[in-house]
Amino acid sequence: MALPEIVSRDEWRAARAELLVREKAATRARDALNAERRRLPMVEVEEEYVFDGGDGKATLLDLFEGRGQLVVYHFMFAPEWDAGCRSCSAFLDQIGHLAHLKARGTTLAAVSRAPYTKILPFKARMGWTVPWYSSYGGDFNHDFQATLQIDGEPAERPGISCFLRDRDQVFHTYSTYERGLDGLGSTTSFLDLTALGRQEEWEEPKGRASALGAPAGSVRMRYHDEYEG
């Protein structure tokens, strides 16, 4: 087994300080990349997508649950499968309390092509509280490239798509797939994919921290059982 080199404490501190310089540079580069993501244009979603969920039929607008942003996790669960993808399941396992996303006006939901009658028992088995909808029979997964046609057959891939709403208009702002999901799962990592970001005053471009009519994001931080609504 190739283990790290054994050194003195002083040598370790020197090596750690050298690495920290590069880590801080990577953090600044990530912040710049996130700002460029927020500067992406958006496109209006005009298709009338219909999903099946715990409360029956739902539109894409319904998935927002009245909030300003929506993050959809494209969970790999084909109609003919008896259970969801193991890797996608591990991804949902690591998601924290949704109250912190909701406090920033952002809803997280999973969508799969499997019928809801298959999703419901699997969700119960896994013990998840993330809202999960079925797009069975619709074009949502195909239109947002979570289901591809390979050699004439549908093939699933994991991904995330972000949406922003202005009253009853819904806009698609971002999507990423497969390795683009690496490192995601925390509240801030999901917010970094959205058009409004973490809604902090220091973020670029300026003017979006209070776009949802609330104070900047960090001001709203609470224990998850202290949020109202």
PDB file of C-alpha atoms in Angstrom:
ATOM      1  CA  MET A   1       0.000   0.000   0.000  1.00  0.00           C
ATOM      2  CA  ALA A   2       1.369   3.396  -1.001  1.00  0.00           C
ATOM      3  CA  LEU A   3       0.913   5.548   2.107  1.00  0.00           C
ATOM      4  CA  PRO A   4       1.903   9.229   2.526  1.00  0.00           C
ATOM      5  CA  GLU A   5       5.516  10.016   3.422  1.00  0.00           C
ATOM      6  CA  ILE A   6       6.273  10.254   7.161  1.00  0.00           C
ATOM      7  CA  VAL A   7       7.793  13.627   8.117  1.00  0.00           C
ATOM      8  CA  SER A   8       8.277  15.832  11.172  1.00  0.00           C
ATOM      9  CA  ARG A   9       5.531  18.180  12.385  1.00  0.00           C
ATOM     10  CA  ASP A  10       7.460  21.227  11.107  1.00  0.00           C
ATOM     11  CA  GLU A  11       7.863  19.652   7.670  1.00  0.00           C
ATOM     12  CA  TRP A  12       4.141  18.863   7.626  1.00  0.00           C
ATOM     13  CA  ARG A  13       3.242  22.476   8.521  1.00  0.00           C
ATOM     14  CA  ALA A  14       5.451  23.788   5.707  1.00  0.00           C
ATOM     15  CA  ALA A  15       3.905  21.397   3.170  1.00  0.00           C
ATOM     16  CA  ARG A  16       0.408  22.260   4.421  1.00  0.00           C
ATOM     17  CA  ALA A  17       1.070  25.992   4.084  1.00  0.00           C
ATOM     18  CA  GLU A  18       2.267  25.494   0.511  1.00  0.00           C
ATOM     19  CA  LEU A  19      -0.864  23.514  -0.362  1.00  0.00           C
ATOM     20  CA  LEU A  20      -3.091  26.123   1.320  1.00  0.00           C
ATOM     21  CA  VAL A  21      -1.922  28.732  -1.175  1.00  0.00           C
ATOM     22  CA  ARG A  22      -3.152  26.562  -4.034  1.00  0.00           C
ATOM     23  CA  GLU A  23      -6.383  25.724  -2.193  1.00  0.00           C
ATOM     24  CA  LYS A  24      -7.189  29.420  -1.758  1.00  0.00           C
ATOM     25  CA  ALA A  25      -6.456  30.018  -5.436  1.00  0.00           C
ATOM     26  CA  ALA A  26      -8.844  27.188  -6.305  1.00  0.00           C
ATOM     27  CA  THR A  27     -11.524  28.738  -4.072  1.00  0.00           C
ATOM     28  CA  ARG A  28     -11.170  32.106  -5.817  1.00  0.00           C
ATOM     29  CA  ALA A  29     -11.297  30.381  -9.204  1.00  0.00           C
ATOM     30  CA  ARG A  30     -14.450  28.519  -8.141  1.00  0.00           C
ATOM     31  CA  ASP A  31     -16.080  31.778  -7.029  1.00  0.00           C
ATOM     32  CA  ALA A  32     -15.268  33.311 -10.424  1.00  0.00           C
ATOM     33  CA  LEU A  33     -16.695  30.272 -12.222  1.00  0.00           C
ATOM     34  CA  ASN A  34     -19.878  30.439 -10.141  1.00  0.00           C
ATOM     35  CA  ALA A  35     -20.256  34.103 -11.081  1.00  0.00           C
ATOM     36  CA  GLU A  36     -19.950  33.198 -14.759  1.00  0.00           C
ATOM     37  CA  ARG A  37     -22.622  30.551 -14.266  1.00  0.00           C
ATOM     38  CA  ARG A  38     -24.952  33.167 -12.780  1.00  0.00           C
ATOM     39  CA  ARG A  39     -24.329  35.350 -15.827  1.00  0.00           C
ATOM     40  CA  LEU A  40     -25.629  32.655 -18.183  1.00  0.00           C
ATOM     41  CA  PRO A  41     -28.757  33.637 -20.128  1.00  0.00           C
ATOM     42  CA  MET A  42     -31.980  31.760 -19.497  1.00  0.00           C
ATOM     43  CA  VAL A  43     -34.682  30.347 -21.724  1.00  0.00           C
ATOM     44  CA  GLU A  44     -38.418  30.275 -21.057  1.00  0.00           C
ATOM     45  CA  VAL A  45     -39.942  26.832 -20.622  1.00  0.00           C
ATOM     46  CA  GLU A  46     -43.106  26.889 -22.693  1.00  0.00           C
ATOM     47  CA  GLU A  47     -43.900  23.167 -22.737  1.00  0.00           C
ATOM     48  CA  GLU A  48     -46.707  21.999 -20.444  1.00  0.00           C
ATOM     49  CA  TYR A  49     -44.957  19.210 -18.547  1.00  0.00           C
ATOM     50  CA  VAL A  50     -47.127  17.108 -16.248  1.00  0.00           C
ATOM     51  CA  PHE A  51     -45.743  14.987 -13.388  1.00  0.00           C
ATOM     52  CA  ASP A  52     -47.179  12.518 -10.898  1.00  0.00           C
ATOM     53  CA  GLY A  53     -46.412  13.116  -7.229  1.00  0.00           C
ATOM     54  CA  GLY A  54     -47.687  12.577  -3.737  1.00  0.00           C
ATOM     55  CA  ASP A  55     -50.551  15.011  -4.285  1.00  0.00           C
ATOM     56  CA  GLY A  56     -51.483  13.786  -7.749  1.00  0.00           C
ATOM     57  CA  LYS A  57     -50.796  15.604 -11.014  1.00  0.00           C
ATOM     58  CA  ALA A  58     -48.383  18.540 -10.942  1.00  0.00           C
ATOM     59  CA  THR A  59     -46.976  20.997 -13.457  1.00  0.00           C
ATOM     60  CA  LEU A  60     -43.384  22.213 -13.549  1.00  0.00           C
ATOM     61  CA  LEU A  61     -44.606  25.410 -11.890  1.00  0.00           C
ATOM     62  CA  ASP A  62     -46.166  23.326  -9.104  1.00  0.00           C
ATOM     63  CA  LEU A  63     -42.778  21.741  -8.382  1.00  0.00           C
ATOM     64  CA  PHE A  64     -41.521  25.152  -7.176  1.00  0.00           C
ATOM     65  CA  GLU A  65     -43.944  24.892  -4.226  1.00  0.00           C
ATOM     66  CA  GLY A  66     -44.395  28.662  -4.455  1.00  0.00           C
ATOM     67  CA  ARG A  67     -40.684  29.486  -4.204  1.00  0.00           C
ATOM     68  CA  GLY A  68     -38.592  31.418  -6.705  1.00  0.00           C
ATOM     69  CA  GLN A  69     -36.112  28.729  -7.718  1.00  0.00           C
ATOM     70  CA  LEU A  70     -36.223  25.004  -8.415  1.00  0.00           C
ATOM     71  CA  VAL A  71     -33.364  22.500  -8.516  1.00  0.00           C
ATOM     72  CA  VAL A  72     -34.331  19.197 -10.159  1.00  0.00           C
ATOM     73  CA  TYR A  73     -32.216  16.113  -9.604  1.00  0.00           C
ATOM     74  CA  HIS A  74     -32.577  13.764 -12.566  1.00  0.00           C
ATOM     75  CA  PHE A  75     -32.687  10.469 -10.671  1.00  0.00           C
ATOM     76  CA  MET A  76     -31.962   7.411 -12.821  1.00  0.00           C
ATOM     77  CA  PHE A  77     -35.006   5.158 -12.504  1.00  0.00           C
ATOM     78  CA  ALA A  78     -36.227   3.797 -15.851  1.00  0.00           C
ATOM     79  CA  PRO A  79     -39.844   2.582 -16.159  1.00  0.00           C
ATOM     80  CA  GLU A  80     -38.796  -1.053 -16.510  1.00  0.00           C
ATOM     81  CA  TRP A  81     -36.533  -1.052 -13.438  1.00  0.00           C
ATOM     82  CA  ASP A  82     -37.687  -2.405 -10.075  1.00  0.00           C
ATOM     83  CA  ALA A  83     -35.537  -0.017  -8.023  1.00  0.00           C
ATOM     84  CA  GLY A  84     -33.688   3.250  -8.428  1.00  0.00           C
ATOM     85  CA  CYS A  85     -30.046   3.613  -9.402  1.00  0.00           C
ATOM     86  CA  ARG A  86     -27.611   2.798  -6.569  1.00  0.00           C
ATOM     87  CA  SER A  87     -25.348   5.767  -7.327  1.00  0.00           C
ATOM     88  CA  CYS A  88     -28.319   8.147  -7.476  1.00  0.00           C
ATOM     89  CA  SER A  89     -29.524   6.675  -4.190  1.00  0.00           C
ATOM     90  CA  ALA A  90     -26.140   7.360  -2.588  1.00  0.00           C
ATOM     91  CA  PHE A  91     -26.392  10.930  -3.887  1.00  0.00           C
ATOM     92  CA  LEU A  92     -29.787  11.505  -2.247  1.00  0.00           C
ATOM     93  CA  ASP A  93     -28.525   9.897   0.961  1.00  0.00           C
ATOM     94  CA  GLN A  94     -26.010  12.707   1.435  1.00  0.00           C
ATOM     95  CA  ILE A  95     -28.460  15.624   1.062  1.00  0.00           C
ATOM     96  CA  GLY A  96     -28.948  17.579   4.288  1.00  0.00           C
ATOM     97  CA  HIS A  97     -31.992  19.304   5.753  1.00  0.00           C
ATOM     98  CA  LEU A  98     -34.030  21.030   3.045  1.00  0.00           C
ATOM     99  CA  ALA A  99     -35.056  23.906   5.341  1.00  0.00           C
ATOM    100  CA  HIS A 100     -31.857  25.799   4.544  1.00  0.00           C
ATOM    101  CA  LEU A 101     -32.555  25.713   0.799  1.00  0.00           C
ATOM    102  CA  LYS A 102     -36.169  26.699   1.339  1.00  0.00           C
ATOM    103  CA  ALA A 103     -35.075  29.690   3.425  1.00  0.00           C
ATOM    104  CA  ARG A 104     -33.322  30.955   0.298  1.00  0.00           C
ATOM    105  CA  GLY A 105     -36.439  30.533  -1.796  1.00  0.00           C
ATOM    106  CA  THR A 106     -35.201  27.352  -3.470  1.00  0.00           C
ATOM    107  CA  THR A 107     -36.968  23.997  -3.789  1.00  0.00           C
ATOM    108  CA  LEU A 108     -35.134  20.718  -4.432  1.00  0.00           C
ATOM    109  CA  ALA A 109     -37.000  17.840  -6.084  1.00  0.00           C
ATOM    110  CA  ALA A 110     -36.122  14.578  -7.805  1.00  0.00           C
ATOM    111  CA  VAL A 111     -37.665  13.500 -11.115  1.00  0.00           C
ATOM    112  CA  SER A 112     -37.544  10.051 -12.726  1.00  0.00           C
ATOM    113  CA  ARG A 113     -39.173   8.318 -15.698  1.00  0.00           C
ATOM    114  CA  ALA A 114     -40.418   5.404 -13.590  1.00  0.00           C
ATOM    115  CA  PRO A 115     -44.144   5.426 -12.753  1.00  0.00           C
ATOM    116  CA  TYR A 116     -44.941   6.945  -9.377  1.00  0.00           C
ATOM    117  CA  THR A 117     -46.297   3.572  -8.240  1.00  0.00           C
ATOM    118  CA  LYS A 118     -42.689   2.326  -8.378  1.00  0.00           C
ATOM    119  CA  ILE A 119     -41.127   5.486  -6.966  1.00  0.00           C
ATOM    120  CA  LEU A 120     -43.332   5.658  -3.858  1.00  0.00           C
ATOM    121  CA  PRO A 121     -42.390   2.296  -2.257  1.00  0.00           C
ATOM    122  CA  PHE A 122     -38.710   2.760  -3.092  1.00  0.00           C
ATOM    123  CA  LYS A 123     -38.721   6.244  -1.560  1.00  0.00           C
ATOM    124  CA  ALA A 124     -40.351   4.837   1.579  1.00  0.00           C
ATOM    125  CA  ARG A 125     -37.742   2.068   1.740  1.00  0.00           C
ATOM    126  CA  MET A 126     -34.949   4.648   1.546  1.00  0.00           C
ATOM    127  CA  GLY A 127     -36.605   6.957   4.076  1.00  0.00           C
ATOM    128  CA  TRP A 128     -36.161  10.112   1.992  1.00  0.00           C
ATOM    129  CA  THR A 129     -38.137  13.339   2.432  1.00  0.00           C
ATOM    130  CA  VAL A 130     -36.990  14.993  -0.812  1.00  0.00           C
ATOM    131  CA  PRO A 131     -40.040  15.562  -3.065  1.00  0.00           C
ATOM    132  CA  TRP A 132     -39.924  13.029  -5.910  1.00  0.00           C
ATOM    133  CA  TYR A 133     -42.013  13.109  -9.074  1.00  0.00           C
ATOM    134  CA  SER A 134     -42.585  10.836 -12.036  1.00  0.00           C
ATOM    135  CA  SER A 135     -42.323  12.135 -15.589  1.00  0.00           C
ATOM    136  CA  TYR A 136     -43.573   8.788 -16.931  1.00  0.00           C
ATOM    137  CA  GLY A 137     -44.894   9.077 -20.479  1.00  0.00           C
ATOM    138  CA  GLY A 138     -43.701  12.658 -20.898  1.00  0.00           C
ATOM    139  CA  ASP A 139     -40.779  14.354 -22.625  1.00  0.00           C
ATOM    140  CA  PHE A 140     -39.241  16.123 -19.633  1.00  0.00           C
ATOM    141  CA  ASN A 141     -36.249  13.784 -19.226  1.00  0.00           C
ATOM    142  CA  HIS A 142     -35.576  13.733 -22.957  1.00  0.00           C
ATOM    143  CA  ASP A 143     -35.920  17.496 -23.361  1.00  0.00           C
ATOM    144  CA  PHE A 144     -33.479  18.164 -20.529  1.00  0.00           C
ATOM    145  CA  GLN A 145     -31.085  15.446 -21.732  1.00  0.00           C
ATOM    146  CA  ALA A 146     -31.315  13.222 -18.674  1.00  0.00           C
ATOM    147  CA  THR A 147     -32.493  10.449 -21.007  1.00  0.00           C
ATOM    148  CA  LEU A 148     -30.566  10.005 -24.248  1.00  0.00           C
ATOM    149  CA  GLN A 149     -31.211   7.834 -27.270  1.00  0.00           C
ATOM    150  CA  ILE A 150     -28.282   5.454 -27.793  1.00  0.00           C
ATOM    151  CA  ASP A 151     -28.575   2.962 -30.659  1.00  0.00           C
ATOM    152  CA  GLY A 152     -32.297   3.674 -30.723  1.00  0.00           C
ATOM    153  CA  GLU A 153     -32.800   2.845 -27.040  1.00  0.00           C
ATOM    154  CA  PRO A 154     -33.330   5.247 -24.122  1.00  0.00           C
ATOM    155  CA  ALA A 155     -30.362   5.506 -21.743  1.00  0.00           C
ATOM    156  CA  GLU A 156     -30.499   7.231 -18.373  1.00  0.00           C
ATOM    157  CA  ARG A 157     -27.868   9.539 -16.907  1.00  0.00           C
ATOM    158  CA  PRO A 158     -27.847  11.504 -13.667  1.00  0.00           C
ATOM    159  CA  GLY A 159     -27.999  15.258 -13.769  1.00  0.00           C
ATOM    160  CA  ILE A 160     -29.308  18.470 -12.292  1.00  0.00           C
ATOM    161  CA  SER A 161     -31.381  21.180 -13.952  1.00  0.00           C
ATOM    162  CA  CYS A 162     -32.082  24.587 -12.393  1.00  0.00           C
ATOM    163  CA  PHE A 163     -35.133  26.753 -12.990  1.00  0.00           C
ATOM    164  CA  LEU A 164     -36.165  30.280 -12.043  1.00  0.00           C
ATOM    165  CA  ARG A 165     -39.706  31.624 -12.060  1.00  0.00           C
ATOM    166  CA  ASP A 166     -41.111  35.097 -12.557  1.00  0.00           C
ATOM    167  CA  ARG A 167     -44.734  34.902 -11.439  1.00  0.00           C
ATOM    168  CA  ASP A 168     -46.151  32.121 -13.663  1.00  0.00           C
ATOM    169  CA  GLN A 169     -43.282  32.113 -16.165  1.00  0.00           C
ATOM    170  CA  VAL A 170     -40.642  29.396 -15.725  1.00  0.00           C
ATOM    171  CA  PHE A 171     -37.107  29.725 -17.073  1.00  0.00           C
ATOM    172  CA  HIS A 172     -34.363  27.128 -17.465  1.00  0.00           C
ATOM    173  CA  THR A 173     -31.051  28.560 -16.227  1.00  0.00           C
ATOM    174  CA  TYR A 174     -28.574  25.661 -15.963  1.00  0.00           C
ATOM    175  CA  SER A 175     -28.010  21.914 -16.306  1.00  0.00           C
ATOM    176  CA  THR A 176     -25.089  19.603 -15.570  1.00  0.00           C
ATOM    177  CA  TYR A 177     -24.644  15.840 -15.756  1.00  0.00           C
ATOM    178  CA  GLU A 178     -22.517  12.907 -14.563  1.00  0.00           C
ATOM    179  CA  ARG A 179     -19.097  14.218 -13.381  1.00  0.00           C
ATOM    180  CA  GLY A 180     -20.644  17.679 -13.105  1.00  0.00           C
ATOM    181  CA  LEU A 181     -22.364  16.366  -9.959  1.00  0.00           C
ATOM    182  CA  ASP A 182     -19.072  15.693  -8.176  1.00  0.00           C
ATOM    183  CA  GLY A 183     -18.903  17.569  -4.899  1.00  0.00           C
ATOM    184  CA  LEU A 184     -22.624  18.412  -4.807  1.00  0.00           C
ATOM    185  CA  GLY A 185     -24.992  17.607  -1.958  1.00  0.00           C
ATOM    186  CA  SER A 186     -24.665  20.524   0.456  1.00  0.00           C
ATOM    187  CA  THR A 187     -26.980  23.541   0.567  1.00  0.00           C
ATOM    188  CA  THR A 188     -24.324  25.921  -0.773  1.00  0.00           C
ATOM    189  CA  SER A 189     -23.265  23.561  -3.561  1.00  0.00           C
ATOM    190  CA  PHE A 190     -26.840  23.458  -4.904  1.00  0.00           C
ATOM    191  CA  LEU A 191     -27.268  27.219  -4.557  1.00  0.00           C
ATOM    192  CA  ASP A 192     -24.019  27.760  -6.490  1.00  0.00           C
ATOM    193  CA  LEU A 193     -25.707  26.158  -9.522  1.00  0.00           C
ATOM    194  CA  THR A 194     -28.667  28.543  -9.496  1.00  0.00           C
ATOM    195  CA  ALA A 195     -29.155  31.931 -11.130  1.00  0.00           C
ATOM    196  CA  LEU A 196     -29.390  33.683  -7.749  1.00  0.00           C
ATOM    197  CA  GLY A 197     -26.558  31.769  -6.085  1.00  0.00           C
ATOM    198  CA  ARG A 198     -26.179  31.891  -2.302  1.00  0.00           C
ATOM    199  CA  GLN A 199     -27.856  35.325  -2.340  1.00  0.00           C
ATOM    200  CA  GLU A 200     -24.945  36.919  -0.499  1.00  0.00           C
ATOM    201  CA  GLU A 201     -23.933  40.560  -0.978  1.00  0.00           C
ATOM    202  CA  TRP A 202     -20.352  39.629  -1.927  1.00  0.00           C
ATOM    203  CA  GLU A 203     -21.416  37.556  -4.923  1.00  0.00           C
ATOM    204  CA  GLU A 204     -21.172  38.714  -8.515  1.00  0.00           C
ATOM    205  CA  PRO A 205     -23.112  39.889 -10.420  1.00  0.00           C
ATOM    206  CA  LYS A 206     -24.451  42.399  -7.907  1.00  0.00           C
ATOM    207  CA  GLY A 207     -28.126  42.991  -7.264  1.00  0.00           C
ATOM    208  CA  ARG A 208     -29.334  39.412  -6.781  1.00  0.00           C
ATOM    209  CA  ALA A 209     -28.889  38.949  -3.036  1.00  0.00           C
ATOM    210  CA  SER A 210     -32.395  40.286  -2.344  1.00  0.00           C
ATOM    211  CA  ALA A 211     -33.981  39.296  -5.666  1.00  0.00           C
ATOM    212  CA  LEU A 212     -36.564  37.137  -3.892  1.00  0.00           C
ATOM    213  CA  GLY A 213     -37.619  39.994  -1.632  1.00  0.00           C
ATOM    214  CA  ALA A 214     -35.719  38.808   1.444  1.00  0.00           C
ATOM    215  CA  PRO A 215     -32.463  39.840   3.162  1.00  0.00           C
ATOM    216  CA  ALA A 216     -29.145  38.388   2.012  1.00  0.00           C
ATOM    217  CA  GLY A 217     -28.741  34.653   2.511  1.00  0.00           C
ATOM    218  CA  SER A 218     -26.499  34.524   5.586  1.00  0.00           C
ATOM    219  CA  VAL A 219     -28.835  36.881   7.480  1.00  0.00           C
ATOM    220  CA  ARG A 220     -31.589  34.281   7.099  1.00  0.00           C
ATOM    221  CA  MET A 221     -29.549  31.378   8.489  1.00  0.00           C
ATOM    222  CA  ARG A 222     -31.304  29.635  11.394  1.00  0.00           C
ATOM    223  CA  TYR A 223     -31.389  26.264  13.095  1.00  0.00           C
ATOM    224  CA  HIS A 224     -33.533  24.132  10.803  1.00  0.00           C
ATOM    225  CA  ASP A 225     -36.373  23.989  13.348  1.00  0.00           C
ATOM    226  CA  GLU A 226     -36.502  27.789  13.690  1.00  0.00           C
ATOM    227  CA  TYR A 227     -37.556  28.677  10.161  1.00  0.00           C
ATOM    228  CA  GLU A 228     -41.111  29.874   9.793  1.00  0.00           C
ATOM    229  CA  GLY A 229     -43.237  28.148   7.186  1.00  0.00           C
TER     230      GLY A 229
END
